[in-house]
PDB file of C-alpha atoms in Angstrom:
ATOM      1  CA  UNK A 315      37.034  11.764  49.270  1.00 54.00           C
ATOM      2  CA  UNK A 316      38.247   8.559  47.647  1.00 67.00           C
ATOM      3  CA  UNK A 317      34.652   7.269  47.229  1.00 66.00           C
ATOM      4  CA  UNK A 318      33.711  10.477  45.444  1.00 64.00           C
ATOM      5  CA  UNK A 319      36.769  10.244  43.216  1.00 64.00           C
ATOM      6  CA  UNK A 320      36.108   6.559  42.428  1.00 69.00           C
ATOM      7  CA  UNK A 321      32.447   7.251  41.475  1.00 73.00           C
ATOM      8  CA  UNK A 322      33.424  10.190  39.289  1.00 73.00           C
ATOM      9  CA  UNK A 323      36.114   8.087  37.583  1.00 72.00           C
ATOM     10  CA  UNK A 324      33.626   5.247  36.935  1.00 75.00           C
ATOM     11  CA  UNK A 325      31.072   7.678  35.483  1.00 75.00           C
ATOM     12  CA  UNK A 326      33.765   9.185  33.257  1.00 76.00           C
ATOM     13  CA  UNK A 327      34.893   5.738  32.037  1.00 71.00           C
ATOM     14  CA  UNK A 328      31.321   4.622  31.301  1.00 74.00           C
ATOM     15  CA  UNK A 329      30.784   7.820  29.324  1.00 76.00           C
ATOM     16  CA  UNK A 330      33.922   7.140  27.279  1.00 71.00           C
ATOM     17  CA  UNK A 331      32.843   3.553  26.616  1.00 72.00           C
ATOM     18  CA  UNK A 332      29.398   4.688  25.541  1.00 69.00           C
ATOM     19  CA  UNK A 333      30.841   7.310  23.198  1.00 69.00           C
ATOM     20  CA  UNK A 334      33.258   4.778  21.691  1.00 68.00           C
ATOM     21  CA  UNK A 335      30.405   2.270  21.105  1.00 69.00           C
ATOM     22  CA  UNK A 336      28.284   4.919  19.429  1.00 64.00           C
ATOM     23  CA  UNK A 337      31.112   5.720  17.022  1.00 68.00           C
ATOM     24  CA  UNK A 338      32.248   2.187  16.251  1.00 66.00           C
ATOM     25  CA  UNK A 339      29.174  -0.044  16.394  1.00 63.00           C
ATOM     26  CA  UNK A 340      27.031  -0.264  13.264  1.00 59.00           C
ATOM     27  CA  UNK A 341      23.453   0.945  13.487  1.00 54.00           C
ATOM     28  CA  UNK A 342      20.866  -1.766  13.979  1.00 53.00           C
ATOM     29  CA  UNK A 343      18.590  -0.435  11.245  1.00 50.00           C
ATOM     30  CA  UNK A 344      19.779   1.230   8.093  1.00 55.00           C
ATOM     31  CA  UNK A 345      17.557   3.905   6.485  1.00 55.00           C
ATOM     32  CA  UNK A 346      16.942   1.734   3.417  1.00 61.00           C
ATOM     33  CA  UNK A 347      15.395  -0.886   5.725  1.00 67.00           C
ATOM     34  CA  UNK A 348      12.528   1.461   6.617  1.00 81.00           C
ATOM     35  CA  UNK A 349       9.560   0.779   4.373  1.00 78.00           C
ATOM     36  CA  UNK A 350       6.019   2.140   4.498  1.00 80.00           C
ATOM     37  CA  UNK A 351       3.616  -0.664   5.374  1.00 80.00           C
ATOM     38  CA  UNK A 352       1.796  -0.645   2.002  1.00 81.00           C
ATOM     39  CA  UNK A 353       5.152  -1.125   0.270  1.00 83.00           C
ATOM     40  CA  UNK A 354       6.299  -4.079   2.385  1.00 85.00           C
ATOM     41  CA  UNK A 355       5.238  -6.753  -0.168  1.00 87.00           C
ATOM     42  CA  UNK A 356       7.207  -4.935  -2.875  1.00 87.00           C
ATOM     43  CA  UNK A 357      10.269  -4.599  -0.639  1.00 87.00           C
ATOM     44  CA  UNK A 358      10.115  -8.284   0.297  1.00 88.00           C
ATOM     45  CA  UNK A 359       9.987  -9.334  -3.344  1.00 89.00           C
ATOM     46  CA  UNK A 360      12.859  -6.982  -4.199  1.00 89.00           C
ATOM     47  CA  UNK A 361      14.982  -8.543  -1.440  1.00 88.00           C
ATOM     48  CA  UNK A 362      14.042 -12.025  -2.661  1.00 90.00           C
ATOM     49  CA  UNK A 363      15.115 -11.084  -6.195  1.00 91.00           C
ATOM     50  CA  UNK A 364      18.468  -9.817  -4.911  1.00 89.00           C
ATOM     51  CA  UNK A 365      19.078 -12.919  -2.808  1.00 88.00           C
ATOM     52  CA  UNK A 366      17.750 -15.505  -5.264  1.00 88.00           C
ATOM     53  CA  UNK A 367      20.083 -18.478  -5.565  1.00 90.00           C
ATOM     54  CA  UNK A 368      18.940 -19.664  -8.990  1.00 91.00           C
ATOM     55  CA  UNK A 369      17.838 -17.935 -12.193  1.00 92.00           C
ATOM     56  CA  UNK A 370      14.485 -19.749 -11.935  1.00 94.00           C
ATOM     57  CA  UNK A 371      13.826 -18.310  -8.473  1.00 92.00           C
ATOM     58  CA  UNK A 372      14.846 -14.859  -9.630  1.00 92.00           C
ATOM     59  CA  UNK A 373      12.529 -15.074 -12.641  1.00 94.00           C
ATOM     60  CA  UNK A 374       9.651 -16.279 -10.446  1.00 94.00           C
ATOM     61  CA  UNK A 375      10.134 -13.401  -7.986  1.00 92.00           C
ATOM     62  CA  UNK A 376      10.411 -10.878 -10.811  1.00 93.00           C
ATOM     63  CA  UNK A 377       7.158 -12.191 -12.265  1.00 94.00           C
ATOM     64  CA  UNK A 378       5.447 -11.913  -8.856  1.00 92.00           C
ATOM     65  CA  UNK A 379       6.740  -8.358  -8.448  1.00 91.00           C
ATOM     66  CA  UNK A 380       5.548  -7.420 -11.931  1.00 92.00           C
ATOM     67  CA  UNK A 381       2.072  -8.841 -11.211  1.00 91.00           C
ATOM     68  CA  UNK A 382       1.904  -6.984  -7.898  1.00 90.00           C
ATOM     69  CA  UNK A 383       2.876  -3.661  -9.464  1.00 91.00           C
ATOM     70  CA  UNK A 384       0.411  -4.157 -12.328  1.00 91.00           C
ATOM     71  CA  UNK A 385      -2.358  -4.965  -9.837  1.00 89.00           C
ATOM     72  CA  UNK A 386      -1.594  -1.734  -7.937  1.00 90.00           C
ATOM     73  CA  UNK A 387      -1.778   0.276 -11.154  1.00 91.00           C
ATOM     74  CA  UNK A 388      -5.047  -1.382 -12.170  1.00 90.00           C
ATOM     75  CA  UNK A 389      -6.567  -0.661  -8.757  1.00 90.00           C
ATOM     76  CA  UNK A 390      -5.466   2.981  -8.830  1.00 90.00           C
ATOM     77  CA  UNK A 391      -6.684   3.497 -12.399  1.00 92.00           C
ATOM     78  CA  UNK A 392      -9.983   1.744 -11.669  1.00 91.00           C
ATOM     79  CA  UNK A 393     -10.662   3.914  -8.644  1.00 91.00           C
ATOM     80  CA  UNK A 394      -9.937   7.045 -10.672  1.00 91.00           C
ATOM     81  CA  UNK A 395     -12.320   5.830 -13.392  1.00 91.00           C
ATOM     82  CA  UNK A 396     -15.041   5.185 -10.814  1.00 91.00           C
ATOM     83  CA  UNK A 397     -14.618   8.682  -9.394  1.00 92.00           C
ATOM     84  CA  UNK A 398     -14.691  10.243 -12.869  1.00 91.00           C
ATOM     85  CA  UNK A 399     -17.856   8.345 -13.802  1.00 91.00           C
ATOM     86  CA  UNK A 400     -19.584   9.396 -10.571  1.00 91.00           C
ATOM     87  CA  UNK A 401     -18.729  13.090 -10.696  1.00 89.00           C
ATOM     88  CA  UNK A 402     -20.055  15.705 -13.038  1.00 80.00           C
ATOM     89  CA  UNK A 403     -16.817  17.465 -13.911  1.00 86.00           C
ATOM     90  CA  UNK A 404     -13.037  17.044 -13.823  1.00 87.00           C
ATOM     91  CA  UNK A 405     -12.910  19.682 -11.070  1.00 87.00           C
ATOM     92  CA  UNK A 406     -15.322  17.735  -8.888  1.00 85.00           C
ATOM     93  CA  UNK A 407     -13.346  14.548  -9.597  1.00 88.00           C
ATOM     94  CA  UNK A 408     -10.140  16.233  -8.415  1.00 88.00           C
ATOM     95  CA  UNK A 409     -11.945  17.486  -5.319  1.00 86.00           C
ATOM     96  CA  UNK A 410     -13.095  13.942  -4.506  1.00 87.00           C
ATOM     97  CA  UNK A 411      -9.610  12.519  -5.155  1.00 87.00           C
ATOM     98  CA  UNK A 412      -7.963  15.057  -2.824  1.00 86.00           C
ATOM     99  CA  UNK A 413     -10.602  15.427  -0.077  1.00 84.00           C
ATOM    100  CA  UNK A 414     -10.604  13.972   3.411  1.00 84.00           C
ATOM    101  CA  UNK A 415     -14.009  12.721   4.396  1.00 78.00           C
ATOM    102  CA  UNK A 416     -15.578  11.657   7.643  1.00 77.00           C
ATOM    103  CA  UNK A 417     -18.341   9.524   6.121  1.00 73.00           C
ATOM    104  CA  UNK A 418     -16.672   6.208   6.988  1.00 76.00           C
ATOM    105  CA  UNK A 419     -19.283   5.037   9.449  1.00 77.00           C
ATOM    106  CA  UNK A 420     -22.344   5.601   7.275  1.00 83.00           C
ATOM    107  CA  UNK A 421     -24.538   2.787   6.065  1.00 90.00           C
ATOM    108  CA  UNK A 422     -24.048   3.946   2.473  1.00 90.00           C
ATOM    109  CA  UNK A 423     -20.262   3.777   2.759  1.00 90.00           C
ATOM    110  CA  UNK A 424     -20.360   0.249   4.118  1.00 92.00           C
ATOM    111  CA  UNK A 425     -22.772  -0.803   1.378  1.00 93.00           C
ATOM    112  CA  UNK A 426     -20.591   0.643  -1.392  1.00 92.00           C
ATOM    113  CA  UNK A 427     -17.362  -0.795   0.041  1.00 93.00           C
ATOM    114  CA  UNK A 428     -18.854  -4.275   0.337  1.00 93.00           C
ATOM    115  CA  UNK A 429     -20.209  -4.021  -3.209  1.00 93.00           C
ATOM    116  CA  UNK A 430     -16.788  -2.935  -4.479  1.00 92.00           C
ATOM    117  CA  UNK A 431     -15.112  -5.852  -2.705  1.00 91.00           C
ATOM    118  CA  UNK A 432     -17.517  -8.338  -4.271  1.00 90.00           C
ATOM    119  CA  UNK A 433     -17.491  -6.826  -7.771  1.00 85.00           C
ATOM    120  CA  UNK A 434     -14.032  -5.372  -8.078  1.00 75.00           C
ATOM    121  CA  UNK A 435     -11.086  -6.164  -5.890  1.00 83.00           C
ATOM    122  CA  UNK A 436     -11.281  -8.474  -2.915  1.00 84.00           C
ATOM    123  CA  UNK A 437      -8.608  -7.056  -0.618  1.00 85.00           C
ATOM    124  CA  UNK A 438      -8.423 -10.355   1.254  1.00 86.00           C
ATOM    125  CA  UNK A 439      -6.418 -11.587  -1.751  1.00 84.00           C
ATOM    126  CA  UNK A 440      -2.828 -10.387  -1.117  1.00 82.00           C
ATOM    127  CA  UNK A 441      -2.465  -9.100  -4.668  1.00 82.00           C
ATOM    128  CA  UNK A 442      -5.346  -6.641  -4.144  1.00 84.00           C
ATOM    129  CA  UNK A 443      -4.600  -5.454  -0.600  1.00 86.00           C
ATOM    130  CA  UNK A 444      -3.696  -2.006  -1.895  1.00 87.00           C
ATOM    131  CA  UNK A 445      -7.387  -1.496  -2.699  1.00 88.00           C
ATOM    132  CA  UNK A 446      -7.784  -0.699   0.993  1.00 88.00           C
ATOM    133  CA  UNK A 447      -5.755   2.470   0.469  1.00 88.00           C
ATOM    134  CA  UNK A 448      -8.325   3.806  -1.991  1.00 89.00           C
ATOM    135  CA  UNK A 449     -11.559   3.146  -0.083  1.00 90.00           C
ATOM    136  CA  UNK A 450     -11.528   6.713   1.242  1.00 90.00           C
ATOM    137  CA  UNK A 451     -12.683   7.761  -2.234  1.00 92.00           C
ATOM    138  CA  UNK A 452     -16.058   6.114  -1.609  1.00 92.00           C
ATOM    139  CA  UNK A 453     -16.455   8.123   1.590  1.00 91.00           C
ATOM    140  CA  UNK A 454     -15.583  11.263  -0.367  1.00 91.00           C
ATOM    141  CA  UNK A 455     -18.165  10.428  -3.046  1.00 92.00           C
ATOM    142  CA  UNK A 456     -20.843   9.838  -0.423  1.00 90.00           C
ATOM    143  CA  UNK A 457     -19.990  13.106   1.270  1.00 88.00           C
ATOM    144  CA  UNK A 458     -20.357  14.807  -2.140  1.00 88.00           C
ATOM    145  CA  UNK A 459     -23.933  13.428  -2.168  1.00 88.00           C
ATOM    146  CA  UNK A 460     -23.318  11.049  -5.070  1.00 90.00           C
ATOM    147  CA  UNK A 461     -26.132   8.469  -4.976  1.00 92.00           C
ATOM    148  CA  UNK A 462     -25.149   4.945  -3.950  1.00 92.00           C
ATOM    149  CA  UNK A 463     -26.726   3.499  -7.094  1.00 94.00           C
ATOM    150  CA  UNK A 464     -24.596   5.777  -9.270  1.00 93.00           C
ATOM    151  CA  UNK A 465     -21.443   4.614  -7.460  1.00 93.00           C
ATOM    152  CA  UNK A 466     -22.486   0.975  -7.862  1.00 93.00           C
ATOM    153  CA  UNK A 467     -23.183   1.508 -11.566  1.00 93.00           C
ATOM    154  CA  UNK A 468     -19.684   2.992 -11.997  1.00 93.00           C
ATOM    155  CA  UNK A 469     -18.174   0.023 -10.135  1.00 92.00           C
ATOM    156  CA  UNK A 470     -20.092  -2.356 -12.424  1.00 92.00           C
ATOM    157  CA  UNK A 471     -18.963  -0.531 -15.560  1.00 90.00           C
ATOM    158  CA  UNK A 472     -15.301  -0.433 -14.530  1.00 90.00           C
ATOM    159  CA  UNK A 473     -15.256  -4.070 -13.400  1.00 85.00           C
ATOM    160  CA  UNK A 474     -16.895  -5.197 -16.674  1.00 83.00           C
ATOM    161  CA  UNK A 475     -14.246  -3.258 -18.620  1.00 75.00           C
ATOM    162  CA  UNK A 476     -11.529  -4.947 -16.541  1.00 72.00           C
ATOM    163  CA  UNK A 477     -12.903  -8.402 -17.261  1.00 68.00           C
ATOM    164  CA  UNK A 478     -13.124  -7.561 -20.972  1.00 63.00           C
ATOM    165  CA  UNK A 479      -9.504  -6.340 -20.982  1.00 60.00           C
ATOM    166  CA  UNK A 480      -8.376  -9.513 -19.224  1.00 56.00           C
ATOM    167  CA  UNK A 481     -10.243 -11.677 -21.762  1.00 50.00           C
ATOM    168  CA  UNK A 482      -8.696  -9.757 -24.672  1.00 45.00           C
ATOM    169  CA  UNK A 483      -5.226 -10.080 -23.123  1.00 46.00           C
ATOM    170  CA  UNK A 484      -5.662 -13.832 -22.702  1.00 39.00           C
ATOM    171  CA  UNK A 485      -7.388 -14.689 -26.004  1.00 41.00           C
ATOM    172  CA  UNK A 486      -4.494 -13.963 -28.429  1.00 42.00           C
ATOM    173  CA  UNK A 487      -2.354 -16.546 -26.645  1.00 40.00           C
ATOM    174  CA  UNK A 488      -4.952 -19.289 -26.937  1.00 39.00           C
ATOM    175  CA  UNK A 489      -4.990 -21.312 -30.131  1.00 36.00           C
TER     176      UNK A 489
END
């Protein structure tokens, strides 16, 4: 009987200790520490800005964050322009933007994606890694039977416009 009582008492004490630890120990991970993987670079830069020790470091991190956010916007806008140029109507463009395709393993998809990487945004450059999130749009276009040459022409047109915009943005500062 004493062995039974001792085991029951130990189990009861361990339960009390566990309950006390759950109430009084801080959680290992706070909810604000959870970040979606595409947003990790942004979160890292935000933390660096908050913990910067000098105004120069803070300014440098803010500039990096601004460039990263602008690059994301340019990528998103460029992909939307490509889709609009490849489709015949705004309705078809919306369908392509919202669809889920299965044409990822086709030869055409691989050809278009490689062309986009070479002409538009090389996702091996950290600044343009978010381009990977938009590649599904090429699979959607291919599934909609948009010719590969039409997609490539849209990529060319959008990338030429981007280069022109960059040149215009840089030229006023040069004297």
